[in-house]
Short mmCIF file of C-alpha atoms in Angstrom, two decimals:
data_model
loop_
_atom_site.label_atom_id
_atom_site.label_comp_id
_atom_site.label_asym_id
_atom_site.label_seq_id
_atom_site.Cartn_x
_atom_site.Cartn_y
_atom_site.Cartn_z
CA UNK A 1 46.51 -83.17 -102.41
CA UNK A 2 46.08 -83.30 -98.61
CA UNK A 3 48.14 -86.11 -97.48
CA UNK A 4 49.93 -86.35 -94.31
CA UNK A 5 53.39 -85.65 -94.01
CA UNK A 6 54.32 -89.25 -92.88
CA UNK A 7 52.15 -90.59 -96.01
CA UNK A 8 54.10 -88.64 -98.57
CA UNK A 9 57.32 -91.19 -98.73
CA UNK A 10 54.39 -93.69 -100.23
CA UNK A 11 52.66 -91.31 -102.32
CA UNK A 12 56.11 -90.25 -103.48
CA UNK A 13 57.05 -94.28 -104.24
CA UNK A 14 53.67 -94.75 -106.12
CA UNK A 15 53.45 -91.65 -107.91
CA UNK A 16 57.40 -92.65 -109.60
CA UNK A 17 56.16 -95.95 -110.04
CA UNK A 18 53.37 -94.80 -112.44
CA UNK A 19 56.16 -92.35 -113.94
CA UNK A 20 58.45 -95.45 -114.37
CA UNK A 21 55.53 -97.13 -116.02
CA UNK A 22 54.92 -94.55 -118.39
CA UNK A 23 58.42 -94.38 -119.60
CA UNK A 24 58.28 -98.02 -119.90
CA UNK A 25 55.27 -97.75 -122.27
CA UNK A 26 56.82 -95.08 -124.06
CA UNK A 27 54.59 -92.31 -123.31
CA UNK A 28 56.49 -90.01 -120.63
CA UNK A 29 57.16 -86.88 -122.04
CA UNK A 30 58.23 -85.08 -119.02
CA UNK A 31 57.24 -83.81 -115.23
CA UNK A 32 58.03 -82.27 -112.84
CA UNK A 33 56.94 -80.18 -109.52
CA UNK A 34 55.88 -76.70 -108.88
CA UNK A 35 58.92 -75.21 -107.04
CA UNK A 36 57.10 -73.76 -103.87
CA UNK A 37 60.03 -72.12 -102.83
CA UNK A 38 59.64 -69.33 -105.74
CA UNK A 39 57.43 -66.96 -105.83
CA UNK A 40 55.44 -67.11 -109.60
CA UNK A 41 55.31 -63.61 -111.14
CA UNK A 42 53.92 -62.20 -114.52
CA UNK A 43 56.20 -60.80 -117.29
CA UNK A 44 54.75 -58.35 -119.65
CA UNK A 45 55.90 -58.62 -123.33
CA UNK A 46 58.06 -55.27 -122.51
CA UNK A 47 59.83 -57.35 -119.61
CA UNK A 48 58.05 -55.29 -116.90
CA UNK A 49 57.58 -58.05 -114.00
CA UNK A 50 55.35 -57.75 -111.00
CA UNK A 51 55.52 -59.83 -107.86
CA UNK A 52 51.93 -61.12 -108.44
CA UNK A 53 50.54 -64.01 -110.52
CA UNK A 54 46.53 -64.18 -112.23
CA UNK A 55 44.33 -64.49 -109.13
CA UNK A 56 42.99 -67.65 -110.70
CA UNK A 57 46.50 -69.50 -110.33
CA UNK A 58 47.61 -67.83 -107.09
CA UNK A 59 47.40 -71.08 -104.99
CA UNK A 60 48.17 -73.40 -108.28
CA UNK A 61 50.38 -76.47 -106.58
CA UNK A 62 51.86 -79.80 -107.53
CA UNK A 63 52.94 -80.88 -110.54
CA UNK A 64 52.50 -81.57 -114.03
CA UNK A 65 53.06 -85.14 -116.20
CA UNK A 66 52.87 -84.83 -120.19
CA UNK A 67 52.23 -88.17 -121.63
CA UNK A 68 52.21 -88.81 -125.66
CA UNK A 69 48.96 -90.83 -125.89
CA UNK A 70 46.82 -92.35 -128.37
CA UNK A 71 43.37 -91.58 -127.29
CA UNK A 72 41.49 -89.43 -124.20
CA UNK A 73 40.76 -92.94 -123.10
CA UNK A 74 44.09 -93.41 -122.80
CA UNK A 75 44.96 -90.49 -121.12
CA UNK A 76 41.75 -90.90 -118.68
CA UNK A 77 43.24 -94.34 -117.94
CA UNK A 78 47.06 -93.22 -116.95
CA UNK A 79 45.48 -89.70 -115.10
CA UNK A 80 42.82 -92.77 -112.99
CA UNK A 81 46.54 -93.97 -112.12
CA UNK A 82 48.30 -90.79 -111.03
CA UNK A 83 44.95 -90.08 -108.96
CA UNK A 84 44.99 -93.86 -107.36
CA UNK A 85 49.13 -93.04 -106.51
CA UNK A 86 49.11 -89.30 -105.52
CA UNK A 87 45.61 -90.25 -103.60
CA UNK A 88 43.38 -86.56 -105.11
CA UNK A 89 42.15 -86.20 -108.31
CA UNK A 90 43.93 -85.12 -111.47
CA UNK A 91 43.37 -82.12 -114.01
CA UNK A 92 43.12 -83.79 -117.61
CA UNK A 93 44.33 -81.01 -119.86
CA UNK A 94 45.17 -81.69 -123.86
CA UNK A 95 47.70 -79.55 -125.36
CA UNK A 96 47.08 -77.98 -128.76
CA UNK A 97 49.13 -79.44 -131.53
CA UNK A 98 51.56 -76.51 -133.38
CA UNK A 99 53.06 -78.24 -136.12
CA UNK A 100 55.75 -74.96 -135.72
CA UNK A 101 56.79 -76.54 -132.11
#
């Protein structure tokens, strides 16, 4: 995303409206921003930490929204709207099903 600064209050106001929408439809499952203001780090499975992230996700920004949908049509059609409202293109991931989750 590479708005200006005076052009985020609108982004920001179309971006919740499609958020509104999908909780409307009865899709939203959640979102939410990246918090900028902390650091990312990597945990180890024996709890060592280390100040760095994977170099492929070291300038990973924005956000994430996890709709419930029926179809990858579907989900093309509401990530064409995020696009159109936060004015760059989105990053269509699916999430495996776990029946254990």
């Amino acid at each position: 995303m590479d708005v200006p600064a005076e052009e985020m209050p609108a982004v920001a106001a179309a971006s919740h409206a499609v958020i509104r929408a999908a909780k409307a439809a009865g899709v939203y499952v959640f979102a939410g921003g990246i918090n900028a203001g902390v650091a990312p780090e990597r945990v180890a499975a024996d709890g060592g930490r280390t100040g760095t992230t994977y170099p492929q996700t070291a300038r990973f920004d924005g956000g994430f929204c996890v709709l419930e949908l029926p179809s990858r049509d579907a989900a093309v059609q509401w990530a064409a709207r995020l696009a159109a409202a936060c004015r760059c293109d989105q990053e269509l991931r699916e999430f495996h099903y776990d029946p254990e989750s």
